[in-house]
PDB file of C-alpha atoms in Angstrom:
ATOM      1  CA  UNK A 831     106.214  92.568 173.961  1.00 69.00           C
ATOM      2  CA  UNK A 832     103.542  94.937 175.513  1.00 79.00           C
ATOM      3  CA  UNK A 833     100.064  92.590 176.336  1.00 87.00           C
ATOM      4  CA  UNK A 834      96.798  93.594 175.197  1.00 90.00           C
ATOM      5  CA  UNK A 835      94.476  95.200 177.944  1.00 94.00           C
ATOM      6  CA  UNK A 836      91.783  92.216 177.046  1.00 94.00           C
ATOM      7  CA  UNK A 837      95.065  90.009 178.645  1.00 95.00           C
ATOM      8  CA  UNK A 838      95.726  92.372 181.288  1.00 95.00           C
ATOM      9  CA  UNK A 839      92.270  92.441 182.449  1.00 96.00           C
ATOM     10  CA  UNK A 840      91.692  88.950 182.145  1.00 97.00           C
ATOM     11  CA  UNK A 841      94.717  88.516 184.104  1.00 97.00           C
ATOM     12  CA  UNK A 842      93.164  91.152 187.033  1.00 95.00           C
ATOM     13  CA  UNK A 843      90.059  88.944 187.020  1.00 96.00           C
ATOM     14  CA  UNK A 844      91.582  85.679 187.574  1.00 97.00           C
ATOM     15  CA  UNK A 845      94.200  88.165 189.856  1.00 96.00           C
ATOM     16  CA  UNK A 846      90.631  89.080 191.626  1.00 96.00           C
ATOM     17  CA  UNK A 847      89.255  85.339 192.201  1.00 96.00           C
ATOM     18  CA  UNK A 848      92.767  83.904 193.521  1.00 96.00           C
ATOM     19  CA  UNK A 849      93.026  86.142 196.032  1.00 94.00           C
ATOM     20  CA  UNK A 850      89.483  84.865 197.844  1.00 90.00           C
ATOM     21  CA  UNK A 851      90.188  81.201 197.057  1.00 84.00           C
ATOM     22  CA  UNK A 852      86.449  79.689 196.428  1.00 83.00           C
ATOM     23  CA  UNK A 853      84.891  82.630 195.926  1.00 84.00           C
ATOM     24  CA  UNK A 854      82.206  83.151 193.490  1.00 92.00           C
ATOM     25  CA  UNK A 855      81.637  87.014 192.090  1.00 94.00           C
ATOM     26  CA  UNK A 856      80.071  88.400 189.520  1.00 94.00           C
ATOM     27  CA  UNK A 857      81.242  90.362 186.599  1.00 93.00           C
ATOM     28  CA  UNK A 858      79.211  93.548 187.778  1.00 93.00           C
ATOM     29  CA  UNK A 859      81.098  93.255 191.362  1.00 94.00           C
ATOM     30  CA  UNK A 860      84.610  92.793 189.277  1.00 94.00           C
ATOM     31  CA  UNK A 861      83.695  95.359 186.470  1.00 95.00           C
ATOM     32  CA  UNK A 862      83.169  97.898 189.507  1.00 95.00           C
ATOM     33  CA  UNK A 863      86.248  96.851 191.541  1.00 93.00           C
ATOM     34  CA  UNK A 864      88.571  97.300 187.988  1.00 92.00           C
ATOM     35  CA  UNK A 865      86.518 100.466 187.076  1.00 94.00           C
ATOM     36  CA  UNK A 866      86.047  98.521 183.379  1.00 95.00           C
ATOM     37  CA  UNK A 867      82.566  98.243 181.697  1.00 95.00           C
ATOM     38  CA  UNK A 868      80.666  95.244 182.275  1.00 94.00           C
ATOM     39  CA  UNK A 869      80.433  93.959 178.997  1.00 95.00           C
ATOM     40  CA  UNK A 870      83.708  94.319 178.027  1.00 95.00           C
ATOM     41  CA  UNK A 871      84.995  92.164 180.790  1.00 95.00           C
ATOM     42  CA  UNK A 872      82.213  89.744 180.224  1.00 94.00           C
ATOM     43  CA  UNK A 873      83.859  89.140 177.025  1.00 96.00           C
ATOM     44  CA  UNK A 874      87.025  88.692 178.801  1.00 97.00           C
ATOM     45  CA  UNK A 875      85.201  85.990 181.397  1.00 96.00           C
ATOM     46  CA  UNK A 876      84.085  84.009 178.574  1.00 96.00           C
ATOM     47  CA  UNK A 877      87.257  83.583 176.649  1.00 97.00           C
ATOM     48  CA  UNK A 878      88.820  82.563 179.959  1.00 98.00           C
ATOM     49  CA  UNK A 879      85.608  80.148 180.628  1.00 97.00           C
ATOM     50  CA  UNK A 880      86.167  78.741 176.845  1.00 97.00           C
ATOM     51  CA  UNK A 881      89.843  78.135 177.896  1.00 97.00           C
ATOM     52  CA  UNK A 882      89.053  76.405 181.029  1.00 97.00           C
ATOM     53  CA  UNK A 883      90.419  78.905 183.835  1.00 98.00           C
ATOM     54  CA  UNK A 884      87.193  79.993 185.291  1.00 97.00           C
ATOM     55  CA  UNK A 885      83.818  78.556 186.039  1.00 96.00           C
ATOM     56  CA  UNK A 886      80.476  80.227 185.165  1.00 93.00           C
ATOM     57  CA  UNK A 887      77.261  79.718 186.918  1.00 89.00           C
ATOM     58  CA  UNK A 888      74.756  81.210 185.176  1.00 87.00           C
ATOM     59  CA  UNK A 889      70.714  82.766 187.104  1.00 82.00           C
ATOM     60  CA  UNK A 890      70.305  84.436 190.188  1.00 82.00           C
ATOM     61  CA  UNK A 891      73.337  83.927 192.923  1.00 78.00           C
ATOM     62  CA  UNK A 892      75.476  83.063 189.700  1.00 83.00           C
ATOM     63  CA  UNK A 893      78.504  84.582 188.481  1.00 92.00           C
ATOM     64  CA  UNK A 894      82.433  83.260 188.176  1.00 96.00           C
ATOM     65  CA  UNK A 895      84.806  81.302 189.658  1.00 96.00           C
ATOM     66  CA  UNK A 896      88.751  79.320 189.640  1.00 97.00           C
ATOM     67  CA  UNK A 897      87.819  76.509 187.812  1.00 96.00           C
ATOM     68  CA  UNK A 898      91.036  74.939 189.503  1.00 95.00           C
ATOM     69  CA  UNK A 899      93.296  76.228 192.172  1.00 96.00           C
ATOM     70  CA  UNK A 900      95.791  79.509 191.261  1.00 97.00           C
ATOM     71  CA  UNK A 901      99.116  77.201 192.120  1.00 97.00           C
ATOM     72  CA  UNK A 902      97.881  75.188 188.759  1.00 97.00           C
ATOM     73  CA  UNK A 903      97.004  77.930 186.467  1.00 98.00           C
ATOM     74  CA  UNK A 904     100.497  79.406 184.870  1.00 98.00           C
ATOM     75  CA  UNK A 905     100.547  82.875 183.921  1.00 97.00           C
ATOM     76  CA  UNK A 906     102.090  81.543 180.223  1.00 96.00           C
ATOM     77  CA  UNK A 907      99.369  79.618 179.695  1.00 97.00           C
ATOM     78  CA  UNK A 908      96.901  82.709 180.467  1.00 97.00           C
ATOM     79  CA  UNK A 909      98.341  84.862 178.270  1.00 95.00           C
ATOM     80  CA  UNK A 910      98.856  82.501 175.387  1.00 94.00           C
ATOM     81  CA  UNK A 911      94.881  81.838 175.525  1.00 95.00           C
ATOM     82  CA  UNK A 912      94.346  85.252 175.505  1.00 95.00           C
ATOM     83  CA  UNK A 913      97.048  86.301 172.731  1.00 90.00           C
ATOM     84  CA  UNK A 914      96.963  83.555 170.103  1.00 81.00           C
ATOM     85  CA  UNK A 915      98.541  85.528 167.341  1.00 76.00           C
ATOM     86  CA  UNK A 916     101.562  86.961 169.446  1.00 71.00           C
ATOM     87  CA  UNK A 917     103.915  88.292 167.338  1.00 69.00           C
ATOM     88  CA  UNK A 918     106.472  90.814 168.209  1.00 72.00           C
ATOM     89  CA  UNK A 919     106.330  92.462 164.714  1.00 72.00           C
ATOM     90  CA  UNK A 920     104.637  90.337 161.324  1.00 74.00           C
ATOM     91  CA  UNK A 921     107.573  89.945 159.533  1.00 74.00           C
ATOM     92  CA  UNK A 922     105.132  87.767 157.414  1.00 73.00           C
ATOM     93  CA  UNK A 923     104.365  91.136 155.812  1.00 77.00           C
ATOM     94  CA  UNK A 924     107.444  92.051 154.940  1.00 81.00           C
ATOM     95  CA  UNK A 925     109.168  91.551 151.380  1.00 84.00           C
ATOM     96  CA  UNK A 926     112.484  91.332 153.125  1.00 83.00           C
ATOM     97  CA  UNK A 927     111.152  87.898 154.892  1.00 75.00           C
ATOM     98  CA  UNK A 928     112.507  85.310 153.039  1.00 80.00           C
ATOM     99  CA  UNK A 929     116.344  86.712 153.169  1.00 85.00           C
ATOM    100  CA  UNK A 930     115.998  88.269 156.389  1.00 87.00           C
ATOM    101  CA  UNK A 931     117.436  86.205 159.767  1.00 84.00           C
ATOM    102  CA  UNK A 932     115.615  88.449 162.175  1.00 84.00           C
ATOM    103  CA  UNK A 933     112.195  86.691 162.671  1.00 80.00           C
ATOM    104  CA  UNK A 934     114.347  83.662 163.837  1.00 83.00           C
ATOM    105  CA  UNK A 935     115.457  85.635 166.861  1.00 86.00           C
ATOM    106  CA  UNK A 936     112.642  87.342 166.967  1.00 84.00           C
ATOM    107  CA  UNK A 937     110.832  84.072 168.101  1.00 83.00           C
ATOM    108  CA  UNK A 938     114.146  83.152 170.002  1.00 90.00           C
ATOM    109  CA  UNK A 939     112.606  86.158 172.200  1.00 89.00           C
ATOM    110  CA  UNK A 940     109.254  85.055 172.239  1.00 88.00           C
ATOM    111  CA  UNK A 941     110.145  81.532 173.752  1.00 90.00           C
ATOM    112  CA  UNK A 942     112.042  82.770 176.293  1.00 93.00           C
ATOM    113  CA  UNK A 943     109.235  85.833 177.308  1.00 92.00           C
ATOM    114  CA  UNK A 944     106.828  82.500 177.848  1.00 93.00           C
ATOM    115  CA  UNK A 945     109.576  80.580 179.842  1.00 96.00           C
ATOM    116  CA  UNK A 946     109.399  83.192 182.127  1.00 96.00           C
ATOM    117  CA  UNK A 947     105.967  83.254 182.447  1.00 95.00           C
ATOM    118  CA  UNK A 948     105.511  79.875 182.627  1.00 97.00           C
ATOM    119  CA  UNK A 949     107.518  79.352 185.590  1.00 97.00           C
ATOM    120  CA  UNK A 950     104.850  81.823 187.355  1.00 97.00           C
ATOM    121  CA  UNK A 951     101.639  80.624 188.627  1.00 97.00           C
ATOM    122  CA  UNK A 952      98.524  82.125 189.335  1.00 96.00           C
ATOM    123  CA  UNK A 953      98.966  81.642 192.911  1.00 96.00           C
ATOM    124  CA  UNK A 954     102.634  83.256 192.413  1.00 96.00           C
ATOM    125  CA  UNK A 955     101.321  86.384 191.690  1.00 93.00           C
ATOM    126  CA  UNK A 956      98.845  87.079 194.551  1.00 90.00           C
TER     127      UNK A 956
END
């Protein structure tokens, strides 16, 4: 399975905040430090707001944070959030589905790719 770049960079941004525990930056100072536009990862800061893994504070002095500490934020549970519809190929597509065994090991795979990343943390990784 090959993640998204909206998962890699969310990833990198929560990467970017665990490694100065507390810290509070803003998406310009993150966007400049990835070399990624600004909007673009302020989409990525809100999905990972929505999903509870950063805080936002909004106005002047404002920007994001860990909205709990890197050794409880798993590294399955980021990129679950930020892939919902996973799928190593859509066999739902296919004709060949409904006689075909291969989607059953096909999510076989898929359970054990999250097992291994949810036995990573956050704070694992910096």
């Amino acid at each position: 399975m090959q993640l998204s770049r909206h998962t890699d960079l969310a990833i990198r941004l929560l990467v970017q905040l665990a490694a100065d525990p507390g810290a509070q930056m803003t998406i310009a100072q993150v966007a400049q430090d990835q070399a990624v536009p600004q909007p673009y990862l302020m989409k990525i800061a809100n999905a990972l707001a929505h999903a509870g893994f950063i805080a936002t504070t909004r106005g002047r002095g404002g920007g994001v944070s860990l909205a709990r500490p890197a050794a409880e934020i798993r590294i399955g549970d980021v990129v679950r959030a930020m892939e919902p519809q996973s799928e190593i190929v859509r066999c739902s597509e296919c004709l060949l589905a409904p006689r075909c065994k291969l989607p059953r090991h096909l999510g076989r795979a898929m359970q054990a790719f999250y097992r291994v990343l949810d036995e990573q943390t956050l704070e694992d990784v910096i």
